[in-house]
Short mmCIF file of C-alpha atoms in Angstrom, two decimals:
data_model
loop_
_atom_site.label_atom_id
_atom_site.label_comp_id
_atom_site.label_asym_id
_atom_site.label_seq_id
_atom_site.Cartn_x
_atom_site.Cartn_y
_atom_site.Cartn_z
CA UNK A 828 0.00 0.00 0.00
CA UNK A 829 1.57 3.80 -0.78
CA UNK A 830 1.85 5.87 1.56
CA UNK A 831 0.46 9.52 1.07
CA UNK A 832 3.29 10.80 0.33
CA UNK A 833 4.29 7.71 -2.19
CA UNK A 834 0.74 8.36 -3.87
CA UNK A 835 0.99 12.48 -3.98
CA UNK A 836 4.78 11.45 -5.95
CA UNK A 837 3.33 9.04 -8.21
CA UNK A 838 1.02 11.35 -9.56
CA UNK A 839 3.09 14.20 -10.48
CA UNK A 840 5.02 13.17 -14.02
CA UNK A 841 8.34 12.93 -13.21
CA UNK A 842 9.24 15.34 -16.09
CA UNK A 843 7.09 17.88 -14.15
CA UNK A 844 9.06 17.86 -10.82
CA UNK A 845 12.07 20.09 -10.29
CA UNK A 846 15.54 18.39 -9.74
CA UNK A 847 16.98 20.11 -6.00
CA UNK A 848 20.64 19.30 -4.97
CA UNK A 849 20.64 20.92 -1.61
CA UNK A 850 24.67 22.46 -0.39
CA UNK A 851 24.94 22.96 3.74
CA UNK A 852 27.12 23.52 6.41
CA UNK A 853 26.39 21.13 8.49
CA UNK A 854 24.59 17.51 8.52
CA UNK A 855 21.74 19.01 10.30
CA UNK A 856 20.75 21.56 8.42
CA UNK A 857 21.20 19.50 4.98
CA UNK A 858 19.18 16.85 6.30
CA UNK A 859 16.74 18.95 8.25
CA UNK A 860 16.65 20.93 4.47
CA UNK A 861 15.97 17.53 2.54
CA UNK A 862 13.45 16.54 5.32
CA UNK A 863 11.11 19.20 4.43
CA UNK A 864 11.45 18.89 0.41
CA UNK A 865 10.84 15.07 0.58
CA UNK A 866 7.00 15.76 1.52
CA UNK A 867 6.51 17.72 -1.54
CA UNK A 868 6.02 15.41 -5.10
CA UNK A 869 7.08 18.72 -7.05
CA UNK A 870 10.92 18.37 -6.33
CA UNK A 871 12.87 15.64 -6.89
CA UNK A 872 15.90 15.22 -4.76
CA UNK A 873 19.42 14.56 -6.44
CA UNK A 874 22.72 14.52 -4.97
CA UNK A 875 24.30 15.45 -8.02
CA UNK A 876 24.68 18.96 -7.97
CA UNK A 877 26.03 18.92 -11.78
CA UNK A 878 22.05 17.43 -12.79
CA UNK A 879 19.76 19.98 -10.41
CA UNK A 880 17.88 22.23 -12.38
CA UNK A 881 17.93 24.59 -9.39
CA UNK A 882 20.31 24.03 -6.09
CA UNK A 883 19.21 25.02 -2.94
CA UNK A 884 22.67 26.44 -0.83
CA UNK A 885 22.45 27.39 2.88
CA UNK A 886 24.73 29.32 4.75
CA UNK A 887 24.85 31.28 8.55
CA UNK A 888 26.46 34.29 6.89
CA UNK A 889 27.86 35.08 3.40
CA UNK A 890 31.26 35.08 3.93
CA UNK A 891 33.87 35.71 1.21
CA UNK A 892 33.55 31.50 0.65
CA UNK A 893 30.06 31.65 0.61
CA UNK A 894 30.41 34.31 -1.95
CA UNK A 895 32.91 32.70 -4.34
CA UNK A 896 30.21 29.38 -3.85
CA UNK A 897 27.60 30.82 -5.41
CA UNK A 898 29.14 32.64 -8.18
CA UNK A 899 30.92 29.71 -9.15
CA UNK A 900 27.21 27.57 -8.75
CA UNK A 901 25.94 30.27 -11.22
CA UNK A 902 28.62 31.54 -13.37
CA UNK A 903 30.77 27.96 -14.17
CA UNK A 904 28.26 25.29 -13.10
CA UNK A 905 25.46 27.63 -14.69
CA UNK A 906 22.81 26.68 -11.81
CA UNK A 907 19.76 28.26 -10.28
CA UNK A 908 20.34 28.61 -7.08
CA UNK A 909 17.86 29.76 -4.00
CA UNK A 910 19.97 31.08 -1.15
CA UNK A 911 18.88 29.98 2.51
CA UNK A 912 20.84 32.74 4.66
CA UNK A 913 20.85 33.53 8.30
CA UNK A 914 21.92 37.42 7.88
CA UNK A 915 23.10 39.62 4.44
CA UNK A 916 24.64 42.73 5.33
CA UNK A 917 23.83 46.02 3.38
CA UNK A 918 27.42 45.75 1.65
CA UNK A 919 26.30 42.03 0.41
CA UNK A 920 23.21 42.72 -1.02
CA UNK A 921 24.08 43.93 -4.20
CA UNK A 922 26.52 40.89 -4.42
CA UNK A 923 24.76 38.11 -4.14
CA UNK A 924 22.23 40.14 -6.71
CA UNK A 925 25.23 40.40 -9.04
CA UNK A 926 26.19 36.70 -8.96
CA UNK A 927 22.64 35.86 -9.91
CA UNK A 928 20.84 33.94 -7.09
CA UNK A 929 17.33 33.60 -7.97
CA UNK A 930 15.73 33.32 -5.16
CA UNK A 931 17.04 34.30 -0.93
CA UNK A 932 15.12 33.27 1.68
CA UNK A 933 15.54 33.94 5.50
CA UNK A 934 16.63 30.65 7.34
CA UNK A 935 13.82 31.56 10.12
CA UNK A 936 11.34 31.46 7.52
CA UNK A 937 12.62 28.33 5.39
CA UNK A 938 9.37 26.16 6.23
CA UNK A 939 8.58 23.50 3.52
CA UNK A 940 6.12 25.48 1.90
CA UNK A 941 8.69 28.42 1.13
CA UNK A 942 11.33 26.56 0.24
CA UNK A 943 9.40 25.36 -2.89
CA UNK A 944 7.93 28.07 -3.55
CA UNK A 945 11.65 29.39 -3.98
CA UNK A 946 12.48 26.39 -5.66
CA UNK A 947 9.82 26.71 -8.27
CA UNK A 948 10.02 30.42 -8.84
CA UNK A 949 14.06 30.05 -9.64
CA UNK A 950 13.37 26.67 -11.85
CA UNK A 951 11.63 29.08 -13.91
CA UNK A 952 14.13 31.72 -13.93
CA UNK A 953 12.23 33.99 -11.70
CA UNK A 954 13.39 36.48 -8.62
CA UNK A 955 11.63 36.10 -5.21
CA UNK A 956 13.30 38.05 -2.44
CA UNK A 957 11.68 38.65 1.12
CA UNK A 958 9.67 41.82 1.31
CA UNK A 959 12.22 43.31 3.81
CA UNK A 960 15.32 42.59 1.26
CA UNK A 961 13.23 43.94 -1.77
CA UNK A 962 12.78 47.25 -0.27
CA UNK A 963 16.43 47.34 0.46
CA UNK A 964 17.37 46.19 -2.77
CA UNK A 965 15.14 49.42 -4.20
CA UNK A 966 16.89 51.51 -1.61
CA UNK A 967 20.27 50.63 -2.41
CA UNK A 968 19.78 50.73 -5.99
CA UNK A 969 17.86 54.11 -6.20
CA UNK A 970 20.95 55.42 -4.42
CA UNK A 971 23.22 54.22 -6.76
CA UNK A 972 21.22 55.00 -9.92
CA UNK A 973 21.03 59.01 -8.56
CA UNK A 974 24.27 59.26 -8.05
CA UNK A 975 25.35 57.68 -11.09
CA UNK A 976 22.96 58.00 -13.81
CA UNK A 977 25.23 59.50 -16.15
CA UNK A 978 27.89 56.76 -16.02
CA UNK A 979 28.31 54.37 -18.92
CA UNK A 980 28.25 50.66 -18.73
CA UNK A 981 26.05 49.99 -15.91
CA UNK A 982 24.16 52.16 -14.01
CA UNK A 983 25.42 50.07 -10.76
CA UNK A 984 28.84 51.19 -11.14
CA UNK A 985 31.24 50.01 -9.17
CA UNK A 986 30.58 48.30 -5.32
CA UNK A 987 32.34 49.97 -2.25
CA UNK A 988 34.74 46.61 -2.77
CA UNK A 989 35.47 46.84 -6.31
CA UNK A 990 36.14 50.78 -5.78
CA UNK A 991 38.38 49.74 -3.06
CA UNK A 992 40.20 47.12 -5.24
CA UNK A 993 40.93 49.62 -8.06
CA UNK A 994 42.23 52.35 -6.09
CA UNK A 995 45.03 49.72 -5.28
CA UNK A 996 45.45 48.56 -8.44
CA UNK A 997 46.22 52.10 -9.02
CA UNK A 998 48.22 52.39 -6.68
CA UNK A 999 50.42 50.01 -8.24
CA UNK A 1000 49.92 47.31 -6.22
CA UNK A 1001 49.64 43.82 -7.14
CA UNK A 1002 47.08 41.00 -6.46
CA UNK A 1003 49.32 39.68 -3.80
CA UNK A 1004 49.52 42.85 -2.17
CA UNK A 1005 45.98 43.53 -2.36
CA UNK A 1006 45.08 40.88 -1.10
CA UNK A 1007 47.33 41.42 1.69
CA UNK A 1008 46.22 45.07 2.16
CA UNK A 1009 42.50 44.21 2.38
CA UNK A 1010 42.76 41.01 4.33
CA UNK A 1011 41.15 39.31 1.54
CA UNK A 1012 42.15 35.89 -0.38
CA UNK A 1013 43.91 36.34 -3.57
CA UNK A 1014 41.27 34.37 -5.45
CA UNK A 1015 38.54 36.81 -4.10
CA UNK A 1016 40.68 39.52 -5.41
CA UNK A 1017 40.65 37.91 -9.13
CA UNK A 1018 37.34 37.45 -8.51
CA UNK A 1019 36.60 41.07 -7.89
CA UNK A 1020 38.54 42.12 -11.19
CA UNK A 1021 37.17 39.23 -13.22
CA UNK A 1022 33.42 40.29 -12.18
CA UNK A 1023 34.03 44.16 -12.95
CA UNK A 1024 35.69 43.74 -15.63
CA UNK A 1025 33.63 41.31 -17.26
CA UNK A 1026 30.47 43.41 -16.59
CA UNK A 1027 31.72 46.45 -17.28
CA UNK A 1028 33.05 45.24 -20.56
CA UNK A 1029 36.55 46.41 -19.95
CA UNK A 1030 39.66 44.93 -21.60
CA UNK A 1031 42.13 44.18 -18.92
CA UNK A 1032 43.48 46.10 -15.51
CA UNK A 1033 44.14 49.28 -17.41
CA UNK A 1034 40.90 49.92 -19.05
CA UNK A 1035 39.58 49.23 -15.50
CA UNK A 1036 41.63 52.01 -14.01
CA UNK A 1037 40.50 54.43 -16.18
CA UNK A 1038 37.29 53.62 -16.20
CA UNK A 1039 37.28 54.26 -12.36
CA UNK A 1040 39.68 57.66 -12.63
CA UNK A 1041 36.89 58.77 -15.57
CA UNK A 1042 34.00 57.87 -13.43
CA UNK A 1043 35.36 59.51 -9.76
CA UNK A 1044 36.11 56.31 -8.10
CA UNK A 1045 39.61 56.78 -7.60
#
């Protein structure tokens, strides 16, 4: 005899459900995460994160890892991904927008039901923030656009980091020693320069400092 949940499965085609590869911490919050998906005949649970249509990725904070996680989920492994986060700072915001997470939702708010909600918004290539975040988001984003509407490329500019970055790299200094001076990695620092440069459609280090110098970052 099924169970419910056996029955509810069987009758949703299995080229209707969603494939989920879920990314944690810890062992209790991936399995607590993969307890609350298995009751829903929508997703369909891989380990595989190379064959998820959309991976689910939890984290406390976004910490420079977490950050270089997701854009590699996005950018190299070309994944939708729904961030489960404890706590974004203002500074982060705009990041984790950047690398192209499709959906964030609050770890006090990740019950079953809004986890596939997320799930099956970003499967379909669609945004769902909470309603706090998207009037920050606005916020942020108004601010930027006024006082930078007449900049080419992108009316984001550059973020406080990337500014930061460049004013180094001006400076003379090299990855090493930015890294150094910022107490970041020196991957991060690539990182930084490979994400500017790539969305600002500048040619190499040089075109990126005078982009900055032309545009009063530096």
């Amino acid at each position: 005899m099924f169970s419910s949940h056996s029955a509810a499965t069987a009758s949703v085609p299995p080229a209707s459900r969603v494939r989920v590869a879920v990314t944690a911490p810890d062992p209790i919050s991936h399995e607590g995460v993969l307890s609350q998906l298995r009751r829903h005949p929508e997703v369909d649970l891989c380990e595989d994160l190379g064959s998820a249509t959309v991976t689910l990725l939890v984290e406390d904070v976004l910490d420079e890892t977490a950050l270089v996680r997701l854009r590699r989920m996005v950018r190299s492994e070309g994944a939708r991904v729904v961030l489960v986060v404890g706590t974004i700072r203002e500074n982060e915001l705009l990041d984790v927008i950047e690398c192209g997470a499709g959906a964030i939702v609050w770890r006090r708010e990740a019950t079953a039901h809004r986890l596939v909600q997320a799930v099956l918004t970003a499967a379909e290539g669609g945004g769902d923030l909470p309603a706090d975040l998207l009037g920050r988001l606005i916020s942020q984003v108004g601010q930027l656009h006024r006082g930078g509407a007449d900049r080419s490329g992108t009316f984001l500019g550059l973020t406080p980091r990337e500014a930061d970055v460049m004013r180094l790299v001006a400076d003379g200094l090299d990855t090493t020693e930015i890294a150094a001076k910022l107490s970041y990695s020196e991957r991060t620092i690539k990182n930084v320069m490979h994400g500017l440069t790539t969305r600002l459609h500048l040619r190499n280090r040089s075109h990126a400092v005078a982009y900055a110098l032309r545009e009063g970052y530096i």
